[in-house]
Short mmCIF file of C-alpha atoms in Angstrom, two decimals:
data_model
loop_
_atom_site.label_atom_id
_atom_site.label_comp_id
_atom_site.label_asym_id
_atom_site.label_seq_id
_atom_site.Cartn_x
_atom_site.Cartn_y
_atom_site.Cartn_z
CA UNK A 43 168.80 89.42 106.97
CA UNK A 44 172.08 88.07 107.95
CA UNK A 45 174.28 86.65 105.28
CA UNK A 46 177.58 84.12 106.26
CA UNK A 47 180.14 84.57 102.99
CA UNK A 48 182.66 81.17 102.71
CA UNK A 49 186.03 82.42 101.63
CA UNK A 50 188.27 85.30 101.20
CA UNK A 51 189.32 85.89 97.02
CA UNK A 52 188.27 88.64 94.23
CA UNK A 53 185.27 86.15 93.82
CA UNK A 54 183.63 86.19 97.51
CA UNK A 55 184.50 90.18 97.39
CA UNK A 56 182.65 90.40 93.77
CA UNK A 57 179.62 88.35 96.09
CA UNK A 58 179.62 90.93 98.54
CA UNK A 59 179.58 93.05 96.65
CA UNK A 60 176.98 92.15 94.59
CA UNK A 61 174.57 90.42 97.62
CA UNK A 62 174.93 94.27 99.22
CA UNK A 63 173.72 95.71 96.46
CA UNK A 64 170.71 92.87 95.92
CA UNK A 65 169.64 93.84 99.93
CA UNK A 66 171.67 96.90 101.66
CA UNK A 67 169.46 95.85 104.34
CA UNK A 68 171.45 92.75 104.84
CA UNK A 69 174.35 92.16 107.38
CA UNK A 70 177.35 90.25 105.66
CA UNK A 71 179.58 88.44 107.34
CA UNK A 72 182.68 86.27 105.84
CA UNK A 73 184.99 83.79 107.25
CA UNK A 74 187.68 84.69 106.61
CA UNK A 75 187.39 87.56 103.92
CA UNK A 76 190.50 89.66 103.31
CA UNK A 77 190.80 93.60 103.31
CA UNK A 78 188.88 94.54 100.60
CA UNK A 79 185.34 92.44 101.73
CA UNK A 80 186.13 94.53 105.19
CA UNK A 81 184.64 97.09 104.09
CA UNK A 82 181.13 95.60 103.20
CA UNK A 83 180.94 92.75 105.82
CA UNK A 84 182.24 91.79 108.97
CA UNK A 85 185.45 89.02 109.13
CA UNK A 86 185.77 86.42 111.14
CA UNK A 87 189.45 84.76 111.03
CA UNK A 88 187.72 81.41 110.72
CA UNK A 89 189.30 78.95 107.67
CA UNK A 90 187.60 78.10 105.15
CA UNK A 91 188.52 74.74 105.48
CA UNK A 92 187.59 74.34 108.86
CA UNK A 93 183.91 73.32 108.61
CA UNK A 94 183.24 72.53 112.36
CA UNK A 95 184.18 76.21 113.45
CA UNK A 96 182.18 77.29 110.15
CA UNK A 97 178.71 75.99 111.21
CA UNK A 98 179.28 76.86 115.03
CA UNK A 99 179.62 80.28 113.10
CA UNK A 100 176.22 80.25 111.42
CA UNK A 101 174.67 79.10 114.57
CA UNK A 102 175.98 81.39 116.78
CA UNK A 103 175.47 84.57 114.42
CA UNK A 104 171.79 82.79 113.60
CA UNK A 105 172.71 83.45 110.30
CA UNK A 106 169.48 83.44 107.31
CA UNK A 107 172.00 82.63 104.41
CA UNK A 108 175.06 80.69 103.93
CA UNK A 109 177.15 81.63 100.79
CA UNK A 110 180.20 79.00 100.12
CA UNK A 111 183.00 79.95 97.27
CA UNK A 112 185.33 78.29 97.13
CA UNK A 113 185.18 74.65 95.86
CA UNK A 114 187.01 72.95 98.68
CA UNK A 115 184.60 73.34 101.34
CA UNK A 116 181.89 72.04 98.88
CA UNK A 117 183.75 68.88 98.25
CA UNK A 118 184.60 68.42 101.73
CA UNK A 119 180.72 68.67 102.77
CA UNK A 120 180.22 71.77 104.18
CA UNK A 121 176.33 71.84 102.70
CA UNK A 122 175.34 68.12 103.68
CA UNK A 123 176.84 69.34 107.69
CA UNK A 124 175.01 72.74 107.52
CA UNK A 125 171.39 70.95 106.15
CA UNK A 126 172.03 68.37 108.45
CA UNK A 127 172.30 71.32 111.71
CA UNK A 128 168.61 72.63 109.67
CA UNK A 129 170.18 76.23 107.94
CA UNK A 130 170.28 77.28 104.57
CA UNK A 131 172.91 77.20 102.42
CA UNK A 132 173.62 77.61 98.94
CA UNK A 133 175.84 75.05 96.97
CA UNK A 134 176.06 71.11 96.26
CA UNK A 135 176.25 68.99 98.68
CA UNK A 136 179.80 66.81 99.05
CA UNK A 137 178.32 63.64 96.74
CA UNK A 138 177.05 66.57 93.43
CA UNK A 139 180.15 67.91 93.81
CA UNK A 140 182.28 65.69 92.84
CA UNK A 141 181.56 66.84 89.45
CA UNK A 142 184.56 69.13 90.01
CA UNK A 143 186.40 67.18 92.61
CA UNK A 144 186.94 64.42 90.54
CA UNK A 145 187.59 64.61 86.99
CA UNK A 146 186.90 60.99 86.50
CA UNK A 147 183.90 60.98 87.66
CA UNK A 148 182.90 63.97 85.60
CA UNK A 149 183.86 62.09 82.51
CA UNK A 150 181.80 58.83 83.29
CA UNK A 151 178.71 61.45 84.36
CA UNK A 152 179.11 62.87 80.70
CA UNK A 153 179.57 59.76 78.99
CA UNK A 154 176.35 58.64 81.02
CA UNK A 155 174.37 61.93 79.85
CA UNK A 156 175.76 61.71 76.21
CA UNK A 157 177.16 65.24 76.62
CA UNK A 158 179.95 66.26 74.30
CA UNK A 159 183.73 66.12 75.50
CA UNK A 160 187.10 65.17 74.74
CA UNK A 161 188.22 61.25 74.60
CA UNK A 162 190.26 60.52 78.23
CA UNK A 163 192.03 57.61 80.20
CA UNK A 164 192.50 57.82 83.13
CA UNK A 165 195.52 56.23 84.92
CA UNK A 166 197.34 55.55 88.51
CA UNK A 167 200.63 54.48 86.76
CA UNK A 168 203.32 57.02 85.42
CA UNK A 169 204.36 54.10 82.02
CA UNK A 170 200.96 53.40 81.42
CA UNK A 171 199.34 57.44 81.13
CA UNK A 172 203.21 57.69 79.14
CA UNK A 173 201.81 54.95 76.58
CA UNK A 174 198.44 56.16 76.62
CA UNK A 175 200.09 59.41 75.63
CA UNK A 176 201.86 58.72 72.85
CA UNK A 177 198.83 56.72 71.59
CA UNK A 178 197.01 60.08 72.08
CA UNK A 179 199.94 62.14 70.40
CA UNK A 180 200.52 65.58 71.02
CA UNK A 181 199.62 67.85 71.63
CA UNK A 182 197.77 66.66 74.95
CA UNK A 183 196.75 67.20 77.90
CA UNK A 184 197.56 65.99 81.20
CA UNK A 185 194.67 66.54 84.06
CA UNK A 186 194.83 65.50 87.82
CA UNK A 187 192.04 64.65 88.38
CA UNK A 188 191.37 65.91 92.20
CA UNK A 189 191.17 69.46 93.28
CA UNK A 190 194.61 71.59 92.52
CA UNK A 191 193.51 74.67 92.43
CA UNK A 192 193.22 75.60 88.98
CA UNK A 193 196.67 74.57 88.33
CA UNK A 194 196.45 70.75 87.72
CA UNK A 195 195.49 70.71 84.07
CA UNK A 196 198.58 70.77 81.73
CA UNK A 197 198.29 71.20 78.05
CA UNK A 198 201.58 69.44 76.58
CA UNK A 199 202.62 70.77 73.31
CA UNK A 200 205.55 67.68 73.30
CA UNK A 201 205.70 63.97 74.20
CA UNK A 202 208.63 65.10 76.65
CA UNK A 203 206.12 67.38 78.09
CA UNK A 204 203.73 65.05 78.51
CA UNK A 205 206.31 62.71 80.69
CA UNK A 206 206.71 65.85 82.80
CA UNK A 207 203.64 66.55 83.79
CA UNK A 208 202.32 62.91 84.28
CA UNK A 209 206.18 62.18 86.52
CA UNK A 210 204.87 65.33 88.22
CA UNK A 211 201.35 64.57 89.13
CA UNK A 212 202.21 60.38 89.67
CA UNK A 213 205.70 60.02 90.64
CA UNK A 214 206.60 63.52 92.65
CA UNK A 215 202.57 63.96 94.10
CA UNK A 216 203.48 67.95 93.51
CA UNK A 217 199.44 67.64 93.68
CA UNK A 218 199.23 65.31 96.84
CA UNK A 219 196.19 62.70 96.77
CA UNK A 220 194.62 65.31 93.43
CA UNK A 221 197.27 63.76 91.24
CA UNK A 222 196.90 60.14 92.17
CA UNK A 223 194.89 59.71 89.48
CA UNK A 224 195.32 61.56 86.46
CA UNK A 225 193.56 62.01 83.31
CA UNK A 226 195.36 61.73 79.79
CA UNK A 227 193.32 63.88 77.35
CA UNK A 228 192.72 64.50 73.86
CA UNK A 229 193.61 67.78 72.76
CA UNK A 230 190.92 70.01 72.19
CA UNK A 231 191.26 72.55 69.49
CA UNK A 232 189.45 76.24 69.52
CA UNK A 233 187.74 78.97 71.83
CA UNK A 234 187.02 78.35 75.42
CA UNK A 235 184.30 79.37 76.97
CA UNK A 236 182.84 79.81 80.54
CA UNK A 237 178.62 79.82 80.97
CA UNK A 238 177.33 79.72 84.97
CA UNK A 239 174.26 78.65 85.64
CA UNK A 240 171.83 78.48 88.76
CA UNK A 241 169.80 75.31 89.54
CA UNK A 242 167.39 74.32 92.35
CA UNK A 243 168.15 70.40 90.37
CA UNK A 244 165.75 70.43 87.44
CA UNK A 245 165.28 74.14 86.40
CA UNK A 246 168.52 76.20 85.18
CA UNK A 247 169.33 79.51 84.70
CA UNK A 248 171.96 80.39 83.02
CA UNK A 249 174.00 83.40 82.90
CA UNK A 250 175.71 85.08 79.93
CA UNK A 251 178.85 83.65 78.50
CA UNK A 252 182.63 84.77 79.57
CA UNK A 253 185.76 84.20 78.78
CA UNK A 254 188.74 84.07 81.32
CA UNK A 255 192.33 83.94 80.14
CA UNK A 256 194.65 80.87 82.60
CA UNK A 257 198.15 81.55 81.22
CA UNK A 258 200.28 83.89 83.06
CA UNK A 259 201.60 86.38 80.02
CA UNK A 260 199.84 88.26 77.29
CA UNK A 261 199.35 86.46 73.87
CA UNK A 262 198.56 83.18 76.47
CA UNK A 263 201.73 82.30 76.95
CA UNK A 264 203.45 80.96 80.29
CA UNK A 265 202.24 78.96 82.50
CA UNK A 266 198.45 77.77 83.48
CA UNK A 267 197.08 79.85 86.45
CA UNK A 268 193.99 80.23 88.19
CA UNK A 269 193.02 83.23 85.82
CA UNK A 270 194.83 86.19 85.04
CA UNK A 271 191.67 87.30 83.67
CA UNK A 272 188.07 87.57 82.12
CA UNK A 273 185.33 89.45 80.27
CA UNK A 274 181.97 89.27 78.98
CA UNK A 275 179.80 89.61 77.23
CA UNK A 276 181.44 87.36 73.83
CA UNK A 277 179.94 88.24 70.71
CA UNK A 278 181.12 84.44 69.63
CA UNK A 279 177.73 83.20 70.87
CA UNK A 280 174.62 84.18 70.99
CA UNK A 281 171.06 83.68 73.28
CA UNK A 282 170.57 80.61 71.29
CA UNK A 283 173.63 79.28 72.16
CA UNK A 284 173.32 79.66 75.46
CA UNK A 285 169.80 77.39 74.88
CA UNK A 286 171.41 74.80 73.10
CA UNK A 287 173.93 74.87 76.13
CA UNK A 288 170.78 74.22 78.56
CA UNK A 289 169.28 71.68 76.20
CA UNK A 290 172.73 69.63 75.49
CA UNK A 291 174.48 70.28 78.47
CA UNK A 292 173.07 71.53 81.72
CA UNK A 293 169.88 69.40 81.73
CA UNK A 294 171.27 65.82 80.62
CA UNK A 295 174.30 66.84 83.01
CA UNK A 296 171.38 67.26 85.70
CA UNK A 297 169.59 64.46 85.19
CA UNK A 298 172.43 62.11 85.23
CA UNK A 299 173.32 63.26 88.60
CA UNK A 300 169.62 62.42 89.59
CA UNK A 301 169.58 59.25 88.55
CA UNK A 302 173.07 58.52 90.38
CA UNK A 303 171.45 60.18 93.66
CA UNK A 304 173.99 63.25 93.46
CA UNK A 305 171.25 65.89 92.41
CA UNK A 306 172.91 69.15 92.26
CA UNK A 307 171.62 72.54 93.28
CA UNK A 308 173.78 75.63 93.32
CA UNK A 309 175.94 76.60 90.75
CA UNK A 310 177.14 74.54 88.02
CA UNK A 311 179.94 75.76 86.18
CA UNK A 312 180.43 74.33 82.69
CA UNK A 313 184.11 75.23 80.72
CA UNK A 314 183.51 74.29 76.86
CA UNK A 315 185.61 74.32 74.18
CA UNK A 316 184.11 75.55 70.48
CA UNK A 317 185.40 73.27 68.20
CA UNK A 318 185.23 72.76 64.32
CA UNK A 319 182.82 69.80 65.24
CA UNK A 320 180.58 71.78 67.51
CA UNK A 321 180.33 72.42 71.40
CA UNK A 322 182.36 70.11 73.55
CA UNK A 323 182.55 70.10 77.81
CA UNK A 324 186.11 70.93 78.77
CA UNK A 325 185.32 71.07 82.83
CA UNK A 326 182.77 71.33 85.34
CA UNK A 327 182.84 73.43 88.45
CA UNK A 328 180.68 72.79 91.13
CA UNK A 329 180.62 76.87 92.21
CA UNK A 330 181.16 80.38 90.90
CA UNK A 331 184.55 81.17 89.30
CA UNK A 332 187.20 82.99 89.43
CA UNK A 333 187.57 85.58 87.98
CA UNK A 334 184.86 85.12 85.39
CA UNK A 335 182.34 86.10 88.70
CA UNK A 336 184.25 89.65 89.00
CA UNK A 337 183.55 90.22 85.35
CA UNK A 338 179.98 89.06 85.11
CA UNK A 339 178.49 90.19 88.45
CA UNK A 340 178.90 94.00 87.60
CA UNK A 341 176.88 93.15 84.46
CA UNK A 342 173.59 91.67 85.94
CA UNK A 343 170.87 94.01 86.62
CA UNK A 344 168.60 92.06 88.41
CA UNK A 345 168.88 90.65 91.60
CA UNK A 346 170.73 86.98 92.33
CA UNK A 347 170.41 86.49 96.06
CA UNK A 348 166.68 86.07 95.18
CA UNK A 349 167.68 82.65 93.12
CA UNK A 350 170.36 82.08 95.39
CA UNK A 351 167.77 82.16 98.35
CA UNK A 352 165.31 79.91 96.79
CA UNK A 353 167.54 77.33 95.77
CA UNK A 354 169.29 77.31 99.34
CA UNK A 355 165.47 77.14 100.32
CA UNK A 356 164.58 74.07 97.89
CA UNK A 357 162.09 75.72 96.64
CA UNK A 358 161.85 75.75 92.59
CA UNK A 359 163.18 78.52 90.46
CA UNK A 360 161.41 77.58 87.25
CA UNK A 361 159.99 80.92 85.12
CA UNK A 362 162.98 82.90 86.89
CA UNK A 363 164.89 85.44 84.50
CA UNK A 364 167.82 87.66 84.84
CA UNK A 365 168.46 90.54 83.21
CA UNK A 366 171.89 92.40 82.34
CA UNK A 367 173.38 95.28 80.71
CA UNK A 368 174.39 95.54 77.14
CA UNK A 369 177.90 97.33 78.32
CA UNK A 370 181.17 95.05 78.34
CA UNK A 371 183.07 94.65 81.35
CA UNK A 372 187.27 93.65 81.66
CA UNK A 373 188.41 92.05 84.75
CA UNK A 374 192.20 91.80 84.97
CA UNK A 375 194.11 90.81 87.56
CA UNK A 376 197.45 91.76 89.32
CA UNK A 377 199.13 89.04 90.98
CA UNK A 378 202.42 88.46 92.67
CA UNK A 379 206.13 87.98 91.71
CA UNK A 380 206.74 84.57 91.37
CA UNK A 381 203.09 83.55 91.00
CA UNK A 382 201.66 80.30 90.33
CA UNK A 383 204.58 78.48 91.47
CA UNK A 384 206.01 80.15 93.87
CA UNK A 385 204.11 83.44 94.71
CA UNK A 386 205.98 86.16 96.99
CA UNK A 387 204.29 87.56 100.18
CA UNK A 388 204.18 90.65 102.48
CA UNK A 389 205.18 93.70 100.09
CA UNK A 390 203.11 96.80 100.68
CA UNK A 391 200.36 97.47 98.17
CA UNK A 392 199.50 101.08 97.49
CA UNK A 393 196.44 101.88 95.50
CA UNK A 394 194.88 104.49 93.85
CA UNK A 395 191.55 105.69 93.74
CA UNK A 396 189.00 103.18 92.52
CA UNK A 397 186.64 105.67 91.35
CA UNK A 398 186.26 104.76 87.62
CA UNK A 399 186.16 101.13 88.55
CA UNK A 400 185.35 98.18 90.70
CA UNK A 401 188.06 96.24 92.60
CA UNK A 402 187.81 92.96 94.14
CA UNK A 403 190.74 91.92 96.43
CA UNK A 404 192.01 88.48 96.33
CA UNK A 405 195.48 87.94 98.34
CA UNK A 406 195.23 91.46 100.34
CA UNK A 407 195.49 91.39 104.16
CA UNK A 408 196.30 94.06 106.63
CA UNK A 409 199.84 94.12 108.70
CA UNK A 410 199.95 95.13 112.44
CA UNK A 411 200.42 99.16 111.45
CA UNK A 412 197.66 98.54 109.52
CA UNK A 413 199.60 98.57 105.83
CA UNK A 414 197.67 96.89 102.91
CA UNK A 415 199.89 93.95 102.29
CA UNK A 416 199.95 90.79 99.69
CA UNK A 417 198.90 87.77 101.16
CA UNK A 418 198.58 85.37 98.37
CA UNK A 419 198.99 84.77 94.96
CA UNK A 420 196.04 85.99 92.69
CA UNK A 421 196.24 89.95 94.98
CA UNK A 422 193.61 92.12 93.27
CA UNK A 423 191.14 91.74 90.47
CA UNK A 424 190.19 95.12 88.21
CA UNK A 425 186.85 95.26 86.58
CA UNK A 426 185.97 98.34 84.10
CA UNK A 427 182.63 98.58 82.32
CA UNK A 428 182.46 100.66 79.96
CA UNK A 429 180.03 101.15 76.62
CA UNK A 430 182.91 99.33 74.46
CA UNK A 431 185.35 96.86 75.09
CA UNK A 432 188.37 98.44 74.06
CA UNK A 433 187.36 100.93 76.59
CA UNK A 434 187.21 98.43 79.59
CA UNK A 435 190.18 96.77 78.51
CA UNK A 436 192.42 100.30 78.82
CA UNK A 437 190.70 101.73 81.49
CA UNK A 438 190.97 98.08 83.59
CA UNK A 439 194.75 98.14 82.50
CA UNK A 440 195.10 101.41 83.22
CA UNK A 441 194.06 101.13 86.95
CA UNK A 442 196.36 97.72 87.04
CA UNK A 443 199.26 99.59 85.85
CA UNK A 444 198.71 102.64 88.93
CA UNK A 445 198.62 99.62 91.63
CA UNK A 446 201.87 99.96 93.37
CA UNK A 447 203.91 96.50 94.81
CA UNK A 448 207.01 94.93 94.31
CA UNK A 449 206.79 92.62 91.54
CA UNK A 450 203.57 92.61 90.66
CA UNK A 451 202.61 91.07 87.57
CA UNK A 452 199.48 91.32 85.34
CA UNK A 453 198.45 91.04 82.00
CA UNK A 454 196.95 94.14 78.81
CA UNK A 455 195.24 91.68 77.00
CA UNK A 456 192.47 90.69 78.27
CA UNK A 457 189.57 90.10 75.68
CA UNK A 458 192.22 90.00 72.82
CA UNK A 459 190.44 87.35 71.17
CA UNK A 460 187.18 89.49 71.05
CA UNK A 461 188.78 92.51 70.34
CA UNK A 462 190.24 90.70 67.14
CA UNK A 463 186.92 90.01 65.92
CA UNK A 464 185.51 93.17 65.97
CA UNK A 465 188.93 94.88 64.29
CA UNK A 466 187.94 91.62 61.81
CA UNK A 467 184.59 92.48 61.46
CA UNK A 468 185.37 96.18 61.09
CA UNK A 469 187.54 95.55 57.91
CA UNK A 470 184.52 93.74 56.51
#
């Protein structure tokens, strides 16, 4: 079997990894992948973003599988082009995926499916979001509502934040076209969340809950990132809340695509928010993420390129299971000086051996003497599983603190929250 991987972060590595282990059989190849996916499948320097070379790809390799990543390719229409040339692929096509591509429409598909979520306008002009923030009051939050790579969602603790981020987004388009509309949001109050789950449309299957961590310092401070990130399991919730997710959530969210001829197959991400009033929908995602995927993959037993084949396949997944480990995994990542904003390139990463855990490269790429160099923002993402989660957390931080580059920067405490509780609990 011959598998084509879109993309090249800790996420498509933790796929790799995880698709090698499902069929060691298989032969992966990834376009482009970085230096860590090297060493399971073969890289092609072909963009992500460039879905013309992508499919002549597929069809020149005659490949059984595409795999796409990141969201960008999804919302540009890589899966309607590839059904269209007759090969499988896994993912939404361009229309379901503007579930994540567009924040407004997200909203009006929840409001539609009567799923729980915060109160939003949305708005093209800079004084009217202002007014509609102050009739919000802070603290609030300001959303573009296009794709900005994790970054375009600011929580403002001030009114004269507020005006920052919406002058930023609507007057100085430091989002482009993703920030020509933006969202002003009610503030949401209590524990985030992150539950995947696999759909052929109709049937889900969900995966076990996570929790990444967006701002850039311990104690979630700083600024909002992609993830500096995740772990799982979270004792917050348990198998019954991950039903009343699939009841609530997932399935209205399903149908209302249906009915609106976007049906959705793939993965569908959903962020929520635990609140004193019960379970609201912070976000969809339209695809895996990052780096919730490097912390949950090492944690499912059974296999997911089964699913992932059927659903490419249209064929139904209904009475599918998975099944995972009771251990706890810790995925934190090291990223660059000067990251999100402004993220510093080309130092020289030396690593140590990865024997005691798993590590998914992100921004890694190799220089003409063949050094192991950073390339990008998010660099590497360190997963420990261990039988407690105080022991993944040090031995994840551990490894983080042996990586050697100039000005890296990464973050001891991940899973504080859940650590908290069980000190908590503990005492009690």
């Amino acid at each position: 079997m011959k598998i084509l991987i879109v993309g090249g972060g800790a996420r498509e590595h933790a796929l790799a990894w995880k698709l090698a282990r499902d069929n060691p059989s298989a032969e992966l190849i990834a376009a482009p992948g970085n230096a860590g996916i090297a060493a399971l499948a073969r890289c092609v320097p072909t963009s992500a973003s460039d879905l013309p070379a992508l499919l002549s790809l597929a069809r020149a390799e005659q490949v059984d599988l595409t795999v796409v990543g990141p969201e960008a390719p999804l919302a540009a229409g890589i899966v309607d082009l590839f059904r269209g040339a007759g090969l499988t692929i896994f993912g939404p096509t361009r229309a379901a995926a503007t579930i994540e591509s567009s924040k407004s429409f997200a909203k009006s598909i929840m409001q539609t499916a009567a799923v729980p979520t915060a109160r939003a306008e949305l708005h093209r002009r800079a004084d009217s979001a202002k007014r509609a923030a102050r009739n919000f009051g802070a603290p609030v939050v300001i959303k573009a509502s296009g794709l900005a790579a994790g970054k375009g969602v600011v929580v403002c603790e001030t009114l004269d934040e507020a005006d920052h981020a919406i002058n930023l987004m609507l007057r100085d388009h430091a989002f482009g076209a993703a920030g020509a509309e933006v969202l002003v949001e009610e503030f949401m109050q209590g524990e985030e969340l992150s539950i995947f789950a696999l759909t052929d449309g109709t049937n889900v299957l969900p995966m076990i809950p996570a929790q990444d961590h967006k701002r850039l310092l311990n104690g979630d401070r700083g600024p909002n990132t992609g993830g500096m990130g995740a772990y799982a399991p979270v004792s917050l919730v348990g198998p019954e809340f991950v039903d009343d997710v699939v009841d609530r959530i997932f399935t209205p969210t399903l149908s209302a695509l249906r009915a609106c001829g976007c049906a959705f197959t793939g993965l569908l991400y959903a962020g929520l928010m635990l609140t004193a009033s019960g379970i609201r929908v912070v976000e969809f995602n339209c695809r895996f993420g990052d780096p919730e995927t490097e912390a949950l993959l090492p944690l499912l037993e059974s296999n997911l390129l089964d699913p992932m084949l059927a659903i490419a396949r249209g064929e139904s997944i209904a009475g599918a299971a998975l099944q995972w480990s009771d251990r706890h995994a810790v995925t934190t990542v090291v990223a660059a000086e000067g990251y999100p904003e402004h993220p510093k390139k080309g130092a020289t990463i030396t690593l140590p051996s990865a024997d005691d855990v798993l590590l998914f490269h992100a921004g890694t790429a190799r220089s003409g003497d063949g050094a192991l160099t950073v390339s990008g923002g998010r660099v590497l993402a360190v997963t420990a599983v261990a039988d407690t989660l105080a022991d993944a957390q040090r031995e994840s931080v551990a490894f983080a603190e042996r990586v050697q580059f100039d000005g890296k920067l990464y973050r001891t405490d991940i899973g504080w929250r859940e650590l908290l509780r069980g000190a908590r609990a503990a005492r009690n």
